[in-house]
């Protein structure tokens, strides 16, 4: 994906994060027009609304379908906003292009399916329109699958491609509806520096209170845009009610965002911190393994009626490890402190094993 083109729209400041907002689903003409008007009055320039909804189970609201495309056209003429919707099949792409939708996005369940992605890519190629396509990450945390989905669109001749980070599915109850796993979009950015990455705080968070903090996090990490669900009457929404905010609340959230310059620095810092986290985990695992072995030694000493501490062994450990640590660039004091602490805990654990005898 070498020659990607930037996503630029007339009247939208390319220096600022691009914000796309609108309801999870287009429900009625009135809901669409009211929401769009309120968003436009609050300065939002790109409207989103799902026309075809991929629902986990049958029987839910599966989108208003083709009829809703006319409402999006109305949004365009009445408010001057650009429009975007989700496509998942050949038919969706054809109808959305015909209706003059400006941005197509591909949902997380679709980007996980190479057959569906290829069908969409083939249709885009046949249609030959210069359209912007945003690809959400697949539901599972598979960066290669996400990249593969975008490459199919790229191979179809589309050059205005963006990625949407919407978090990753997981089993069980968590703070987030979909885990952010920020290192995955960060790695995507390192691999494709020209690829704009949008963050979808609504599907990551799953609840209103998290929209603001996730938006701020996205900005702190230097991502390029936001796609946020906003509904004129969120509590009554036909899908994703708990994560939608009114256009007014959205405006408040966006106005309080702090947008910093030093994207690169924050990004590098995040990556470095992730490495530290990883190493600390490894350190803890190694330490606990060491303690387990100490306890086994304790068991042996208990069976052979030996004392927990043997001075000779302790002096040996200190001398050889301090020297080794020093050769690796660590100070003698640091090495002594850390070895002593490990030794103390080791002895404490052995004494615990020895004392079992007393009980
Ligand atoms: C949506 O944007 O409303 C949607 C269905 O999202 P996702 O594909 O991320 O679940
Ligand atoms: Mn939704």
XYZ file of N, CA, C and O and ligand atoms in Angstrom, residues 23-25 48 53 136 177 200 202-203 229 239-240 243-244, ligand 2:
61
model
N -25.737 8.312 14.130
C -26.282 7.187 14.890
C -25.698 5.850 14.460
O -25.210 5.714 13.346
N -25.789 4.892 15.371
C -25.392 3.531 15.029
C -26.190 3.136 13.784
O -25.615 2.750 12.780
N -27.521 3.289 13.858
C -28.383 2.902 12.738
C -29.291 4.055 12.324
O -29.766 4.811 13.170
N -22.410 9.671 9.872
C -22.422 8.207 9.747
C -23.800 7.681 10.116
O -24.486 8.258 10.979
N -27.404 -3.530 9.127
C -26.753 -3.789 10.411
C -26.434 -5.264 10.618
O -27.338 -6.097 10.598
N -12.651 -1.364 9.245
C -12.550 -1.615 10.691
C -11.687 -2.844 10.940
O -11.615 -3.735 10.075
N -16.251 -2.781 26.066
C -17.035 -3.737 25.270
C -16.102 -4.531 24.349
O -16.234 -5.725 24.180
N -12.691 4.381 17.039
C -14.130 4.305 17.274
C -14.357 4.065 18.780
O -14.407 2.922 19.238
N -16.908 4.472 20.544
C -18.231 3.949 20.884
C -18.216 2.430 20.985
O -18.719 1.861 21.949
N -17.619 1.774 19.971
C -17.611 0.305 20.000
C -16.506 -0.238 20.901
O -16.607 -1.358 21.384
N -20.544 7.378 17.691
C -21.988 7.241 17.531
C -22.725 8.329 18.310
O -22.494 8.523 19.507
N -30.443 0.405 18.261
C -29.243 -0.440 18.413
C -28.194 0.365 19.174
O -28.158 1.589 19.082
N -27.371 -0.330 19.936
C -26.263 0.290 20.680
C -26.666 1.527 21.498
O -25.927 2.533 21.530
N -24.212 3.222 24.255
C -22.946 3.878 23.906
C -23.124 5.143 23.063
O -22.153 5.776 22.684
N -24.388 5.514 22.803
C -24.573 6.697 21.955
C -24.740 7.954 22.820
O -25.289 7.893 23.922
Mn -23.078 0.483 16.564
